XYZ file of N, CA and C in Angstrom:
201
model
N 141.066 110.730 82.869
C 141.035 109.323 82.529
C 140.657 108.481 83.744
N 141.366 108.675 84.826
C 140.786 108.087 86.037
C 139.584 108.263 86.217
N 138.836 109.369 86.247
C 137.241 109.744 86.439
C 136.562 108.563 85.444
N 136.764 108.347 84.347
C 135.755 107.602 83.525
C 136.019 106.143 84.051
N 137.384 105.800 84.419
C 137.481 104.172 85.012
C 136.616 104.107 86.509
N 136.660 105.429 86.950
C 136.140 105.070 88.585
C 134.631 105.378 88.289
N 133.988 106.075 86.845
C 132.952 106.151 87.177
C 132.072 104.440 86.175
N 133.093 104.240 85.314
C 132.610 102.708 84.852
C 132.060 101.635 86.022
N 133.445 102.242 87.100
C 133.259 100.786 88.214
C 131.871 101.341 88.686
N 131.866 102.353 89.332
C 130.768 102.769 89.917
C 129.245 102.180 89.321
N 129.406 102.242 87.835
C 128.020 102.066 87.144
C 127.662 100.409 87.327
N 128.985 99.607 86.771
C 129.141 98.335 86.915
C 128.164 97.910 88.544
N 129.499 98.401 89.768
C 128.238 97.975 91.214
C 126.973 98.121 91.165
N 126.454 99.675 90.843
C 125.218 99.900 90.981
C 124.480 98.525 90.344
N 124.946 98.684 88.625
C 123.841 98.099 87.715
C 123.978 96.364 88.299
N 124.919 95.201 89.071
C 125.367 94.442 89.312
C 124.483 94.313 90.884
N 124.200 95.198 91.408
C 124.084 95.455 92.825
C 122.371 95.442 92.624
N 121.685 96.307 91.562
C 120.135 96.402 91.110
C 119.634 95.311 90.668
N 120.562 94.090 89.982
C 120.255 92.898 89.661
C 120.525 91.659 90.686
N 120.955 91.883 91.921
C 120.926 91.304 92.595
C 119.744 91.481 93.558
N 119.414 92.714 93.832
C 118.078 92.839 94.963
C 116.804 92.353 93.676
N 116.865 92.476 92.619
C 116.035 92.053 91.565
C 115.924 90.687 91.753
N 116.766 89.786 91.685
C 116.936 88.139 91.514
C 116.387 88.249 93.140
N 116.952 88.523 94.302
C 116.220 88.520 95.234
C 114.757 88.406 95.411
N 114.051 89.676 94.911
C 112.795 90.062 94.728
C 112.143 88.739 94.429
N 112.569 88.353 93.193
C 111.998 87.334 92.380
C 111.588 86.054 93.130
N 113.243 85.528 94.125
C 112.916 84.583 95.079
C 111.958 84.302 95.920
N 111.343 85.358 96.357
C 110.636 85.441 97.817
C 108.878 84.491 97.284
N 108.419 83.746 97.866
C 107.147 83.502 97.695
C 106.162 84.062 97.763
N 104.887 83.580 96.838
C 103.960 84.544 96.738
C 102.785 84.094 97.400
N 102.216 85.083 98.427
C 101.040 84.383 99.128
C 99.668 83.956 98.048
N 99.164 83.185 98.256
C 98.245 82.667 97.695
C 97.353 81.731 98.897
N 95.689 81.606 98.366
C 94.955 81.105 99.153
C 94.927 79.629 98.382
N 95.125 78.830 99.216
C 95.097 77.303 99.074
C 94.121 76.245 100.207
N 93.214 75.908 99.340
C 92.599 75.152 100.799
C 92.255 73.341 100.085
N 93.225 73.578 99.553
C 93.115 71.863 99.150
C 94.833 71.506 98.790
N 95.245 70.442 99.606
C 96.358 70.272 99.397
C 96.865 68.684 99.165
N 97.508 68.258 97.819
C 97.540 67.073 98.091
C 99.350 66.612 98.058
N 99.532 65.446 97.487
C 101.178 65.174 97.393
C 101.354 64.688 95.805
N 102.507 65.543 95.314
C 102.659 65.164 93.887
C 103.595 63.765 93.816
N 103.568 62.967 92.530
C 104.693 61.517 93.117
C 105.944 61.443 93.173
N 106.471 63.061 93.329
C 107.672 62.884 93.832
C 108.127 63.507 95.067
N 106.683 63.652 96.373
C 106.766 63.829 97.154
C 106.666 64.672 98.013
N 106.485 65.899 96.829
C 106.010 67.339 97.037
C 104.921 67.008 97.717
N 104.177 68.842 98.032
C 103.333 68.786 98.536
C 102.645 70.016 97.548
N 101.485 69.771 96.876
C 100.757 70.955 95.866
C 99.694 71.318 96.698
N 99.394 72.447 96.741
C 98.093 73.116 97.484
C 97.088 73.965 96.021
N 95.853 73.601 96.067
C 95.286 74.797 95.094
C 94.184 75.134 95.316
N 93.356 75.915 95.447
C 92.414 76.561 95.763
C 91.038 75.798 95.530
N 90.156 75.613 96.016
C 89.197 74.461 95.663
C 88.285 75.709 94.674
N 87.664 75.037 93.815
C 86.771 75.324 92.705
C 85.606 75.453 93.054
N 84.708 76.375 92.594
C 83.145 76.773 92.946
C 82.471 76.011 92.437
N 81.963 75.374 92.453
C 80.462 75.062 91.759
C 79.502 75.825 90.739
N 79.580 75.148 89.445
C 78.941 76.330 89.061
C 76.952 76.635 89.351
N 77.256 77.846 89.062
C 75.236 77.926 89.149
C 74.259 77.886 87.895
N 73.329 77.360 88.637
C 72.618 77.489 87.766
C 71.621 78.331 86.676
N 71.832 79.222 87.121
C 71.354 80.482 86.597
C 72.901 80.928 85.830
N 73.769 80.134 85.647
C 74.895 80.567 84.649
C 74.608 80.132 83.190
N 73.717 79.066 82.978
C 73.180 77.857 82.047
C 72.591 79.180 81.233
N 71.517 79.799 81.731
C 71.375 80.673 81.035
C 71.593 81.623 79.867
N 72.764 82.416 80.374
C 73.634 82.795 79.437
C 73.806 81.968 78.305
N 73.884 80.671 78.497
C 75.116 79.817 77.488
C 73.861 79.640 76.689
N 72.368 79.786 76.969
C 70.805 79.483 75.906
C 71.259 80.441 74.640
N 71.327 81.603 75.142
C 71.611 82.672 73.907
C 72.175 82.539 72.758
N 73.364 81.461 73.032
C 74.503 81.412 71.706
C 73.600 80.489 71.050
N 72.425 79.720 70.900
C 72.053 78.971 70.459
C 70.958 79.981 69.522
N 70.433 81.058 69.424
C 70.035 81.520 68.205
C 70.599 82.264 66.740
């Protein structure tokens, strides 16, 4: 009877202990490339990646759907 209470606790830490380095994990920030950064109006600061331009030789493609 003792074995199954000491091995409950045991499972309890582990599974309690795996969800904590988990929620951890989760915290940490994720690198990302940002080269435009402005201020949101509550003071933040948002960064997001500036946008390509598109080409012109993309126009192309888009002729096709038209037959």
């Amino acid at each position: 009877m003792t074995s199954s209470c000491h091995a409950q606790r045991v499972l309890r830490t582990l599974l309690l202990g795996s969800l904590g380095l988990l929620f951890i994990e989760l915290l940490q920030p994720v690198e990302a490339p940002a080269q435009s950064c402005t201020l949101d109006p509550l003071g933040g600061e948002v960064c997001l990646p500036e946008e390509e331009p598109k080409d012109p030789d993309d126009d192309d493609i888009d002729d096709d759907d038209d037959r």
